[in-house]
Coordinates of C-alpha atoms and ligand atoms in Angstrom, one line a residue:
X1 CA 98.8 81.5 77.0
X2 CA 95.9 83.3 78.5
X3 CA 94.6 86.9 77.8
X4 CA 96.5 87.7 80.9
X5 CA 99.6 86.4 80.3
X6 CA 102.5 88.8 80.1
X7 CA 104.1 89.2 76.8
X8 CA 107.6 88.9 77.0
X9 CA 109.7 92.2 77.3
X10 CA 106.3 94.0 76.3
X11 CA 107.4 97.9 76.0
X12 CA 106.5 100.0 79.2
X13 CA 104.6 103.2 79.3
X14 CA 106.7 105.6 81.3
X15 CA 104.4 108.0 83.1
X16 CA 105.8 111.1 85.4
X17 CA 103.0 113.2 86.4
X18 CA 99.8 112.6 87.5
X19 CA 97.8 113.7 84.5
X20 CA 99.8 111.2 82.2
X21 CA 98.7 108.7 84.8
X22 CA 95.3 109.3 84.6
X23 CA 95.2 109.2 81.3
X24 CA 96.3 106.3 80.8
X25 CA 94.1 104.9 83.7
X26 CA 91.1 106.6 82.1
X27 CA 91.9 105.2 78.1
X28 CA 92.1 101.4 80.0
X29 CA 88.9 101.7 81.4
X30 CA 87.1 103.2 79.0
X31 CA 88.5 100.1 76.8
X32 CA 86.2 98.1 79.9
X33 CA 89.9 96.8 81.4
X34 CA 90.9 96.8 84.8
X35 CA 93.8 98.0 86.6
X36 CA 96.2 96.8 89.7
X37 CA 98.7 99.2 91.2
X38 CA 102.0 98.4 92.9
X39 CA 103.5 100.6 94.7
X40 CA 107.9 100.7 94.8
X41 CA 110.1 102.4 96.0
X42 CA 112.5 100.5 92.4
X43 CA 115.8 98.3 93.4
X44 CA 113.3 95.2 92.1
X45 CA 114.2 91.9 92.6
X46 CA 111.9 89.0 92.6
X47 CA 109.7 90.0 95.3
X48 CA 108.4 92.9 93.3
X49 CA 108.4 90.7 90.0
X50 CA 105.9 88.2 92.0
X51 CA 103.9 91.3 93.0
X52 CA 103.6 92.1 89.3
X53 CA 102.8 88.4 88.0
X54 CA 100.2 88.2 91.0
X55 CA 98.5 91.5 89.9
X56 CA 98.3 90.5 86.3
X57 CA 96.5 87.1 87.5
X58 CA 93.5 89.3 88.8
X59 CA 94.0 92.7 86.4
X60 CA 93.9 93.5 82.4
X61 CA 96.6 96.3 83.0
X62 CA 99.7 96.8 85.9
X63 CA 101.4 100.0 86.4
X64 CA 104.1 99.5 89.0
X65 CA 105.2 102.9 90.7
X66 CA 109.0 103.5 91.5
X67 CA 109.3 106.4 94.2
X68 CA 111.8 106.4 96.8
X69 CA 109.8 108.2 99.3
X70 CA 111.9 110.2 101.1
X71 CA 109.1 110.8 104.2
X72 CA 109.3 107.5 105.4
X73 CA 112.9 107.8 106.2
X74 CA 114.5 108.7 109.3
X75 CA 117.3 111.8 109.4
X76 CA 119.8 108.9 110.1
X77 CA 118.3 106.4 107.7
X78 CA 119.5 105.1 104.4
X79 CA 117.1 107.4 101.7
X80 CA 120.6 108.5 100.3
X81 CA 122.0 105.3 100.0
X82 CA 118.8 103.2 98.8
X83 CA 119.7 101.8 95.6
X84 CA 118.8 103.2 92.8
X85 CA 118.3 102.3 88.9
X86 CA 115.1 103.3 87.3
X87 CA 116.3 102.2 83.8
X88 CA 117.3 98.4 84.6
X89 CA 114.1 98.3 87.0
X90 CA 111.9 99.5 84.1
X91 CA 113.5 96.5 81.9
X92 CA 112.8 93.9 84.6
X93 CA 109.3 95.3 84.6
X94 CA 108.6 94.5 81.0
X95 CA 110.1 90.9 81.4
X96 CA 107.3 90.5 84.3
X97 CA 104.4 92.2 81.9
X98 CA 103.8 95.3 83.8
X99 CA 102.2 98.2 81.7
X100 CA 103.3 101.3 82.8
X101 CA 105.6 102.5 85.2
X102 CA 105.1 105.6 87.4
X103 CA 108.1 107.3 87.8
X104 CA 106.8 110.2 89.7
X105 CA 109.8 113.0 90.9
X106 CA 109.5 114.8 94.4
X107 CA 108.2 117.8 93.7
X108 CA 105.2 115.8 91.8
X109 CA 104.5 114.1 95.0
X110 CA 105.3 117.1 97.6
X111 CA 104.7 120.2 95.7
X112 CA 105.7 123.5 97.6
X113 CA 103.8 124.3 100.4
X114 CA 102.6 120.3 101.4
X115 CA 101.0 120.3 104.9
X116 CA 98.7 116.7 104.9
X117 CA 99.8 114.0 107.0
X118 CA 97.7 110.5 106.9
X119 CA 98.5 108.9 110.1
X120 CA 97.1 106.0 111.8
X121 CA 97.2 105.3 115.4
X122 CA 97.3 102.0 117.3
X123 CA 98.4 99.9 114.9
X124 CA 101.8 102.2 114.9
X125 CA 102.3 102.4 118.1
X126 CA 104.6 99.1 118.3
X127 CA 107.2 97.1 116.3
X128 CA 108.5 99.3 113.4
X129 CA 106.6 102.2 114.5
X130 CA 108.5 103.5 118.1
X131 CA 111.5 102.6 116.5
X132 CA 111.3 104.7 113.1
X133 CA 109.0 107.7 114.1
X134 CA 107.5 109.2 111.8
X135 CA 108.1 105.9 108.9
X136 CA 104.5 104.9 108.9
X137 CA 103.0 108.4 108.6
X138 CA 105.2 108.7 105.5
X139 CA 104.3 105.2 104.4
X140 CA 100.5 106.1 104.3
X141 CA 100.9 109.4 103.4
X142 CA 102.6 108.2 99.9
X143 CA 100.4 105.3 99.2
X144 CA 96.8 107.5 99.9
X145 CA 98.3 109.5 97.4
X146 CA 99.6 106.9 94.7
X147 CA 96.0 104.9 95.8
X148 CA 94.5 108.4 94.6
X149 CA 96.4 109.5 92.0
X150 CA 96.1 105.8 90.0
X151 CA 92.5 104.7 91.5
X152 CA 93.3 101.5 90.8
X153 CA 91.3 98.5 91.3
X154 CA 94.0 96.6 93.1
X155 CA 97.1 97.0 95.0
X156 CA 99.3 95.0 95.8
X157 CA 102.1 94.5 98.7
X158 CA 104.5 92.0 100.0
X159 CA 103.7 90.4 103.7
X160 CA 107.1 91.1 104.3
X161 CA 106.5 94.4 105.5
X162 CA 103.6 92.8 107.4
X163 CA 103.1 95.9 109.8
X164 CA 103.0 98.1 106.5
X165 CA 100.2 95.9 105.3
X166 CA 98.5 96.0 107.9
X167 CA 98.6 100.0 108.6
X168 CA 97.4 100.1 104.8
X169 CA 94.4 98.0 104.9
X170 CA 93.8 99.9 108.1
X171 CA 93.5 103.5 106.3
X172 CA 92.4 102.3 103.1
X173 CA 89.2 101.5 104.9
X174 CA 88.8 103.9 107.0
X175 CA 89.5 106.8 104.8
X176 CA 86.7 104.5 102.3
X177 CA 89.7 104.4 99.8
X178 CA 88.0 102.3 96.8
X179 CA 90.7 99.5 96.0
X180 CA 91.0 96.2 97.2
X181 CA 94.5 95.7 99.1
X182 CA 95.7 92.1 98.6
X183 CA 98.9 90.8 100.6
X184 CA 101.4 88.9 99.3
X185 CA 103.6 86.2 100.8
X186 CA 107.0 87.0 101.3
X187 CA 109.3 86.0 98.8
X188 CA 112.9 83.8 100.1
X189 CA 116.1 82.9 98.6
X190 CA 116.5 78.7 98.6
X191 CA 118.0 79.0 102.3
X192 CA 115.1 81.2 103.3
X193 CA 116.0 84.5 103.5
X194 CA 113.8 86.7 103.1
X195 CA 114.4 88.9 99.6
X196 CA 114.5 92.6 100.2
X197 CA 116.4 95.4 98.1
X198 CA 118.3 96.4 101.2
X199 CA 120.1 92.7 101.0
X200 CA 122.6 94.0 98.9
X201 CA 124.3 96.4 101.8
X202 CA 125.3 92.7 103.5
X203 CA 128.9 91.6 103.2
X204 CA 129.4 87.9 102.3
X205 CA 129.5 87.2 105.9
X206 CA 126.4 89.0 107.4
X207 CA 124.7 87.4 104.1
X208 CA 125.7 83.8 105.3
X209 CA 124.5 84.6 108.8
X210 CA 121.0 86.3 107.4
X211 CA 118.9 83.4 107.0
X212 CA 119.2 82.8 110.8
X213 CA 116.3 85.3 110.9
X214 CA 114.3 83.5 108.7
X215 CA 114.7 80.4 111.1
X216 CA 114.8 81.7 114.3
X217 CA 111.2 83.1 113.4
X218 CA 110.2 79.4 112.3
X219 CA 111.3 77.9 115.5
X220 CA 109.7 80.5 117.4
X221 CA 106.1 79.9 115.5
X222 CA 106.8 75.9 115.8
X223 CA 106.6 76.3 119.4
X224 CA 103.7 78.6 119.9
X225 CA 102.0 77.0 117.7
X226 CA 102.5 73.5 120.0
X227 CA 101.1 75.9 122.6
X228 CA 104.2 77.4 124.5
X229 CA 104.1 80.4 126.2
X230 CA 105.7 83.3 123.9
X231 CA 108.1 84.4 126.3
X232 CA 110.3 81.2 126.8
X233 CA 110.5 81.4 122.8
X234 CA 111.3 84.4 122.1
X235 CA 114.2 84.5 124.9
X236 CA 115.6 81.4 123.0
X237 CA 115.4 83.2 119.9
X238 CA 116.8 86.3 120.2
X239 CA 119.9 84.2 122.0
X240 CA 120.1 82.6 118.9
X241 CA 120.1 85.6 116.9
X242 CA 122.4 87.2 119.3
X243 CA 124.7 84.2 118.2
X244 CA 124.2 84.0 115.0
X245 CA 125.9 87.7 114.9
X246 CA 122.6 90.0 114.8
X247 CA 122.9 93.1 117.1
X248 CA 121.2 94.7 118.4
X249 CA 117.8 93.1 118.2
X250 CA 115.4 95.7 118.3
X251 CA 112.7 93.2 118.3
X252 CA 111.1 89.6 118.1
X253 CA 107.6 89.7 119.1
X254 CA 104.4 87.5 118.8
X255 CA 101.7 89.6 117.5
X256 CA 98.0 89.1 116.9
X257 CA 97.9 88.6 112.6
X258 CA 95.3 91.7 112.7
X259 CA 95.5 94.0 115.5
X260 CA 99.3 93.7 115.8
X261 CA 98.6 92.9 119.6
X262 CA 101.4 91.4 121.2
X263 CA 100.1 88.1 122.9
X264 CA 101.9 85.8 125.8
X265 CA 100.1 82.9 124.2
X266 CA 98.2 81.8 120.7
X267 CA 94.7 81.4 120.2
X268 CA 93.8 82.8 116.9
X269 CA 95.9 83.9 113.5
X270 CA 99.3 85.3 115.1
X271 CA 102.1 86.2 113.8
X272 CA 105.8 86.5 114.3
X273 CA 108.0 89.3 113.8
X274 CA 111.6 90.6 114.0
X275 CA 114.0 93.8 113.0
X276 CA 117.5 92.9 113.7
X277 CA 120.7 94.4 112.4
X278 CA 123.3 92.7 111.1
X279 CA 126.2 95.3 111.0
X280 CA 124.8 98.5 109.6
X281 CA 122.2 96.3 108.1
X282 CA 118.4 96.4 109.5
X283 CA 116.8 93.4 108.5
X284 CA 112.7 92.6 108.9
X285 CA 111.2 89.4 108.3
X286 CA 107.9 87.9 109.8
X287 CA 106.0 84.9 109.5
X288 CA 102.6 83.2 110.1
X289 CA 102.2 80.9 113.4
Ligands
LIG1 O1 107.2 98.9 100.7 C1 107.7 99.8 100.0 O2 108.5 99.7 99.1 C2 107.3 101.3 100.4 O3 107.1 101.4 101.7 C3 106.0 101.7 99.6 C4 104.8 100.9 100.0 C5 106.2 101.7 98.1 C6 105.7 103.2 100.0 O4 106.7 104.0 99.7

């Protein structure tokens, strides 16, 4: 086992407010170790466990942060559904060696009187971001402040909220943030997909229909990656998805892998995206052409 390696159920700091965080963050580094962040909003499943195990490859000490962020929700989104279980997340957390978890409560995170909005344009202005106004706003609102309250050396986040990813490395450098922001590929179930904490809102019908996603987006990045022209593609695949049960499809789009720029054909890294519902059920998934 290497210095790294998690302990087995190792105990968990719980931390609350941002001066118990920085403490700790200050006691590690003055003990010369380093420190990766990643950022939750709880309901862990494996994706978030890989997260962990990824950070502690790279980082001495991982504090995971569990805040269900109610900014990046839309008035007729789930925030009062999302699952929640701090106390059975915190014990997955010390099966996957984490540290500490940040357990911060609203009012820590949006004291009275909280008038800053991080927003980045362009990026935003497509997919996820004309369909959920306001969600990425929120998103980099949150993570400026969990990037600023931890300083970590490292965060971490899954590629399956690629667009998220991709707003986040966008601010982090140019608001000169000093973390390193390191994507992680998108953890499936054996028939592919994609694992995500809203899963558990699916019936057993929707669930045997949702890995359709998961290969429709294959197909569609087969194709263009022989060369096709997008368009043909994506037709076919949202008919497939239409069949498969999803509705509506709100999008399935080829995108440039950095700018997000939606292209009619692929010349560079690309990559392909979708947010469907099945039922009341939104799913995203993307992958790499
Ligand atoms: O991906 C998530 O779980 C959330 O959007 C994040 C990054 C924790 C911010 O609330």
């Amino acid at each position: 086992m290497s210095a790294l390696s998690p302990s087995p159920a190792a105990s968990v700091a719980r931390l609350g407010d941002v001066p118990s965080l920085r403490a700790q963050v200050r006691a590690w580094r003055t003990a010369g170790e380093d420190v990766a962040l990643v950022p939750t909003m709880g309901a862990l499943h494996e994706g978030h466990l890989t997260l962990v195990r990824q950070a502690r490859e790279t980082c001495r000490r991982v504090i995971v942060s569990i805040f269900v962020n109610p900014t990046q929700f839309g008035p007729s989104e789930d925030f009062s559904r999302y699952p929640r279980d701090p106390e059975r997340d915190v014990a997955l957390l010390a099966t996957a060696g984490a540290d500490a978890a940040y357990l911060p409560d609203v009012a820590t995170m949006y004291p009275p009187g909280f008038s800053t909005t991080v927003s980045v344009a362009g990026l935003t202005e497509q997919l996820c971001g004309p369909l959920r106004p306001g969600h990425f706003a929120g998103v980099a609102t949150v993570v400026t402040k969990l990037l600023l309250q931890a300083l970590p050396d490292r965060a971490l986040f899954g590629e399956k909220d690629y667009q998220q990813l991709q707003v986040i490395r966008r601010f982090v450098r140019d608001l000169d943030i000093p973390v390193t922001i390191e994507g992680v590929p998108t953890v499936r179930e054996t028939d592919g997909l994609a694992l995500s904490s809203r899963n558990q809102y699916l019936s057993a019908e929707e669930r045997a229909a949702a890995p359709h996603l998961a290969a429709v987006l294959r197909r569609v990045a087969d194709a263009v990656r022989a060369g096709a022209e997008t368009a043909p593609a994506l037709a076919e695949g949202r008919a497939a998805l239409e069949a498969a049960g999803f509705g509506p499809v709100q999008y399935l789009s080829v995108n440039d892998a950095d700018s997000l720029a939606p292209l009619d054909r692929v010349a560079g890294p690309a990559r392909v995206l979708a947010a469907a519902y099945l039922g009341r059920t939104r799913l995203i998934d993307n992958v790499a052409v």
